[in-house]
Short mmCIF file of C-alpha atoms and ligand atoms in Angstrom, two decimals:
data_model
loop_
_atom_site.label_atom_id
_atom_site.label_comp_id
_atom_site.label_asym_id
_atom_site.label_seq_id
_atom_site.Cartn_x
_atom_site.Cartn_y
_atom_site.Cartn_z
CA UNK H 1 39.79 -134.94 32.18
CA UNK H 2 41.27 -137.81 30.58
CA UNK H 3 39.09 -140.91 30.17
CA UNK H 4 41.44 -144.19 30.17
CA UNK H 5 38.99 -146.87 28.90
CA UNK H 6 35.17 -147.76 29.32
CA UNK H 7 34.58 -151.30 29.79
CA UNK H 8 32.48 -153.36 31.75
CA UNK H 9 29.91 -151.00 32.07
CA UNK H 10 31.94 -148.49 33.56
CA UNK H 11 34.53 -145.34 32.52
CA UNK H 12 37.71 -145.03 33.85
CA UNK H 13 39.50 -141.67 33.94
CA UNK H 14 41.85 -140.19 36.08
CA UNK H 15 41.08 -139.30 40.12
CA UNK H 16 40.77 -135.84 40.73
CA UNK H 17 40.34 -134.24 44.35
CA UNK H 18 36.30 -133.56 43.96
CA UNK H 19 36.45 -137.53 44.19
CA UNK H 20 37.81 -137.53 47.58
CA UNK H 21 34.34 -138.01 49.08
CA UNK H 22 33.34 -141.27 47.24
CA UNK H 23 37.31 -142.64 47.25
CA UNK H 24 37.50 -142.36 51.06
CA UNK H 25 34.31 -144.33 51.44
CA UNK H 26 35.37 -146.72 49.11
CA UNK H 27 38.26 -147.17 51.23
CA UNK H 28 36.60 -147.41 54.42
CA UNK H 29 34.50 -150.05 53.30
CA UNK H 30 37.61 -152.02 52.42
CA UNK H 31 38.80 -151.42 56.15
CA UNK H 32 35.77 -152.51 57.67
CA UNK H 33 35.77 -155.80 55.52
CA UNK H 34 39.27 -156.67 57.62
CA UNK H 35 40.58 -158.59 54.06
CA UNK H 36 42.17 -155.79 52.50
CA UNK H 37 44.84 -154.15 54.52
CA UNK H 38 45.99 -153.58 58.27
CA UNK H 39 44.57 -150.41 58.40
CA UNK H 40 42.28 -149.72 60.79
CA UNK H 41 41.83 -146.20 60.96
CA UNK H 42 39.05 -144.58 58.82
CA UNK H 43 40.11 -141.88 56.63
CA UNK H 44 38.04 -138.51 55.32
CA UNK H 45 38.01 -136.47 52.69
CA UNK H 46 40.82 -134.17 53.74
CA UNK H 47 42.50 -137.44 54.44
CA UNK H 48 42.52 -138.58 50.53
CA UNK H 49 42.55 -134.70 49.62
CA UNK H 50 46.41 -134.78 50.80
CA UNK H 51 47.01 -137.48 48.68
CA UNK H 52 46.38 -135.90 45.85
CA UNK H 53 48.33 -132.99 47.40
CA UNK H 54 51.49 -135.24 48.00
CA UNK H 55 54.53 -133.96 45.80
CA UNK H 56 54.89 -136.75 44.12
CA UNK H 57 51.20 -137.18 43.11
CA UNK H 58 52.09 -136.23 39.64
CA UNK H 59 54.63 -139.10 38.99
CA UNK H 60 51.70 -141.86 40.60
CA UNK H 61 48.98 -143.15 38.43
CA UNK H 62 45.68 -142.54 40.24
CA UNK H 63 42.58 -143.57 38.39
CA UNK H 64 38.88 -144.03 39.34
CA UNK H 65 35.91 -146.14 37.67
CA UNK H 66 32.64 -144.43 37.28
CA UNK H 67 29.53 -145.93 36.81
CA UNK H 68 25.62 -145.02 36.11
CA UNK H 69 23.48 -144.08 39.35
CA UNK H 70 20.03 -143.53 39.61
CA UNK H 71 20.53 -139.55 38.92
CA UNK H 72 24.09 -139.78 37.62
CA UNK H 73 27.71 -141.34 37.19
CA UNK H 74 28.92 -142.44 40.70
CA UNK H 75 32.66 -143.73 41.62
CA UNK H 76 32.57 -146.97 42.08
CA UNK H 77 36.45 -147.90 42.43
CA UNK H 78 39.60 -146.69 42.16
CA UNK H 79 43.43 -147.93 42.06
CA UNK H 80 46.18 -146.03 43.08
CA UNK H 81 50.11 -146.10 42.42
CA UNK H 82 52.23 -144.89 45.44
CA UNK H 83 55.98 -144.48 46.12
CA UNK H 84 57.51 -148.28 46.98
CA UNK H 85 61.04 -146.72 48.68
CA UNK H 86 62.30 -143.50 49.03
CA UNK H 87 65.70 -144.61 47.64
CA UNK H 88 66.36 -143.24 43.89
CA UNK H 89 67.16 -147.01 42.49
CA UNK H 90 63.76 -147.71 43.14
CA UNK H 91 62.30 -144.81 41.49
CA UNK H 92 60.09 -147.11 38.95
CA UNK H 93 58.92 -149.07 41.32
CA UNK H 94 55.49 -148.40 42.45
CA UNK H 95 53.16 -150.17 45.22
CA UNK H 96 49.77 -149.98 44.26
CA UNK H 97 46.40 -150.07 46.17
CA UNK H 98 42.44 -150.86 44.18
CA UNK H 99 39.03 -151.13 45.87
CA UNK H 100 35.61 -151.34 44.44
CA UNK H 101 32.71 -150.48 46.41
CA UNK H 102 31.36 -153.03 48.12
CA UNK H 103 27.92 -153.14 46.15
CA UNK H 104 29.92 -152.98 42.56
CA UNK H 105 32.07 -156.12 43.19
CA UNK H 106 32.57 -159.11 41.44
CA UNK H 107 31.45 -157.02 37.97
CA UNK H 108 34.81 -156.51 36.99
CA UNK H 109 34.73 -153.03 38.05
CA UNK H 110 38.33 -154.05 39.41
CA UNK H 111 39.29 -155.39 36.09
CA UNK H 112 38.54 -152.19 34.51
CA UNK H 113 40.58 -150.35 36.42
CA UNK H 114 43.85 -152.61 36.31
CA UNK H 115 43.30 -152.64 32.63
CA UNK H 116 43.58 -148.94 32.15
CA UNK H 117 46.30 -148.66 35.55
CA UNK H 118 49.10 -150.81 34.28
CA UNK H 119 49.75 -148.94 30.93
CA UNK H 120 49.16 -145.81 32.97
CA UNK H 121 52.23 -146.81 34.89
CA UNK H 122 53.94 -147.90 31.48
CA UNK H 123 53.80 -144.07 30.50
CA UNK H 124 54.27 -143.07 34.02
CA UNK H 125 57.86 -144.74 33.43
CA UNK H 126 57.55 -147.78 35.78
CA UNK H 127 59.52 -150.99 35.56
CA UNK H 128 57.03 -152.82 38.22
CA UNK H 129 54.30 -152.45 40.11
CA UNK H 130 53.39 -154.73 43.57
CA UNK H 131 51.19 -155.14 46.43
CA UNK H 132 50.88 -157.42 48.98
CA UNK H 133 47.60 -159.63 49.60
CA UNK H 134 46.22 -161.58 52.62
CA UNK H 135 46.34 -164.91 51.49
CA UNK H 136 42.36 -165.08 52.08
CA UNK H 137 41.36 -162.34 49.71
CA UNK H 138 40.75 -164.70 46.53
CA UNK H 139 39.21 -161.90 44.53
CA UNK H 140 42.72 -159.76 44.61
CA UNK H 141 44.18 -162.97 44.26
CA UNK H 142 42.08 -163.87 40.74
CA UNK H 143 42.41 -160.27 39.66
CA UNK H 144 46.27 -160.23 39.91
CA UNK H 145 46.58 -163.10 38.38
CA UNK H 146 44.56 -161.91 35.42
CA UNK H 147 46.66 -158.98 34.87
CA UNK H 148 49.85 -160.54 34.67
CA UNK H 149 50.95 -160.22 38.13
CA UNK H 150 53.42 -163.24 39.84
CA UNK H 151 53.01 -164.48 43.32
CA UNK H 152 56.32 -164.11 44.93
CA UNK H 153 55.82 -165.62 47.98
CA UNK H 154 54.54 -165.04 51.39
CA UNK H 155 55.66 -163.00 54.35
CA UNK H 156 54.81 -164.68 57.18
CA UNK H 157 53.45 -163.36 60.39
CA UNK H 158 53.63 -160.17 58.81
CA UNK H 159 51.71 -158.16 60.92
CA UNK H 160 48.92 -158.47 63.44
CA UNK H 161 45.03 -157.24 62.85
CA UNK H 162 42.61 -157.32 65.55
CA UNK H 163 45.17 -159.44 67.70
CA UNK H 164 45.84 -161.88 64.67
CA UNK H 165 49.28 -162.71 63.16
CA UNK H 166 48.53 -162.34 59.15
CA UNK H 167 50.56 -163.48 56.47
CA UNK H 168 50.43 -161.65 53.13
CA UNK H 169 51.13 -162.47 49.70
CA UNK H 170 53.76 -160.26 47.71
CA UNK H 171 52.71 -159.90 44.12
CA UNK H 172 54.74 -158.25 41.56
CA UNK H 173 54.00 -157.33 37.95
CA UNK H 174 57.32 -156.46 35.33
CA UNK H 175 56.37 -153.67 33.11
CA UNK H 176 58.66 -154.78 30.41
CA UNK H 177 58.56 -152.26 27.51
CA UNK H 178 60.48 -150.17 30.24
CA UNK H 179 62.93 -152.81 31.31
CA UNK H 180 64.80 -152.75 27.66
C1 COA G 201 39.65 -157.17 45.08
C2 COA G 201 38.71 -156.27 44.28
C3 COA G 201 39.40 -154.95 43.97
C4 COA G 201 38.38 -156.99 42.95
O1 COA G 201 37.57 -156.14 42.18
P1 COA G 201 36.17 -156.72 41.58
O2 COA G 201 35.60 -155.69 40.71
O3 COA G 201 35.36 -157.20 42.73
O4 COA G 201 36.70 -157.98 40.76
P2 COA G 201 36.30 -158.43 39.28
O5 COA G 201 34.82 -158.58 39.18
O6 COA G 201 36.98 -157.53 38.31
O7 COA G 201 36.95 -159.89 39.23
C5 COA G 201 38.36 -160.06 39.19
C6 COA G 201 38.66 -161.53 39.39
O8 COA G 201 38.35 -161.91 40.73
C7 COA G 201 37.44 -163.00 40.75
N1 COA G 201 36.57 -162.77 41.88
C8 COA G 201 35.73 -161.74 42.06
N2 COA G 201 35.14 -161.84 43.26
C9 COA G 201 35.59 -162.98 43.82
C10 COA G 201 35.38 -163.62 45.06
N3 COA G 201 34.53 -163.10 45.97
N4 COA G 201 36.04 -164.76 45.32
C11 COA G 201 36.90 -165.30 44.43
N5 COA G 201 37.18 -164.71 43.21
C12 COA G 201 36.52 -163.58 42.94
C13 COA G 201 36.70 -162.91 39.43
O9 COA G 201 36.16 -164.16 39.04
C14 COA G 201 37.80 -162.45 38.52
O10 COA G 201 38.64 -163.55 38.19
P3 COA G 201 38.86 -163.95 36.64
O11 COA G 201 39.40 -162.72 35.94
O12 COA G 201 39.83 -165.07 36.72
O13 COA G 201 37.49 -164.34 36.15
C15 COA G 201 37.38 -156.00 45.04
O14 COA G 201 36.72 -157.22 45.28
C16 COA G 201 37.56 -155.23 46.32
O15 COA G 201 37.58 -154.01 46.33
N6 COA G 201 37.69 -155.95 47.46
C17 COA G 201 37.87 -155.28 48.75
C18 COA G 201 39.16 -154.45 48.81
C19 COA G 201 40.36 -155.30 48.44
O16 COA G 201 40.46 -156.45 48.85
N7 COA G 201 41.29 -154.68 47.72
C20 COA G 201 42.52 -155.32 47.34
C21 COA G 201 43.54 -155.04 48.38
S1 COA G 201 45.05 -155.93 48.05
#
């Protein structure tokens, strides 16, 4: 198992499908907290299991942050790299996805994990990573910003969540050691 970095109090090494319990809760929480993503539907296990299962798994950067329990090291966060466009031009472009549990937030758990993610996508062979961001979600915002990331712009309207139009925020990050 390959451990990335450990900062912040935390270890970050790559996901591996015995973490599909933990990452699947993570996500949920992020679901539930309507800030995140349009998702609505809760996934399980088996749900994040077939990510890992995907045939392009290999090619995708997906790490998780451990930290300390009472008993033993828990996942606390993870960040994952997925396909942007099927379309071979956009081969090293990659969108990406990070959550931290909701009772590890705001102690740079997410910072951990984009510090170790983006030169995992360097020697994945990306050019750029992105995500989009509800305006609203300052913490995504502030981490973004940290790592290097540029706000593009908005989409407007771009879809609707519980009956609400939402705009989101496209943020995009130039890996440039593999843009020469
Ligand atoms: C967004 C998220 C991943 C950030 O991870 P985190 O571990 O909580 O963030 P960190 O403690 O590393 O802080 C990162 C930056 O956000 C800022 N921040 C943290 N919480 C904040 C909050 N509630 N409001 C505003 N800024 C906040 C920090 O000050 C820091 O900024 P800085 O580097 O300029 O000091 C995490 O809050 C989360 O999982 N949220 C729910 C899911 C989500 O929104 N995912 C992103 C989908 S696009």
């Amino acid at each position: 198992m390959t451990i990335h970095l450990e900062r912040n109090g935390c270890w970050i090494r790559d996901g591996e499908p015995a973490d599909a319990e933990p990452i699947a809760a993570i996500y949920n929480e992020g679901i539930r907290g309507r800030q995140a993503t349009f998702e609505t539907t809760e996934r399980t296990a088996d749900d994040v299991m077939s990510w890992f299962l995907a045939s392009d798994a290999a090619r995708h950067p997906f790490l998780v942050a451990e930290r300390d329990g009472v008993t033993d090291r828990q996942v606390v966060g993870w960040v994952r790299a997925s396909a942007y466009r099927p379309r071979v031009c956009y081969a090293g472009i990659a969108e990406f996805s990070v959550y931290v549990s909701a009772s590890a937030r705001g102690a740079r758990v997410g910072d951990a994990l984009m510090t170790a993610f983006i030169p995992a996508c360097e020697r994945a062979g990306m050019w750029k990573i992105l995500s989009r961001i509800f305006p609203e979600n300052l913490a995504s915002r502030a981490l973004c910003a940290r790592h290097g990331f540029r706000e593009v712009g908005y989409y407007e309207k771009h879809a609707s969540l519980d009956g609400a139009w939402r705009d989101v925020v496209i943020v995009e990050r130039l890996i440039t050691t593999n843009l020469i």
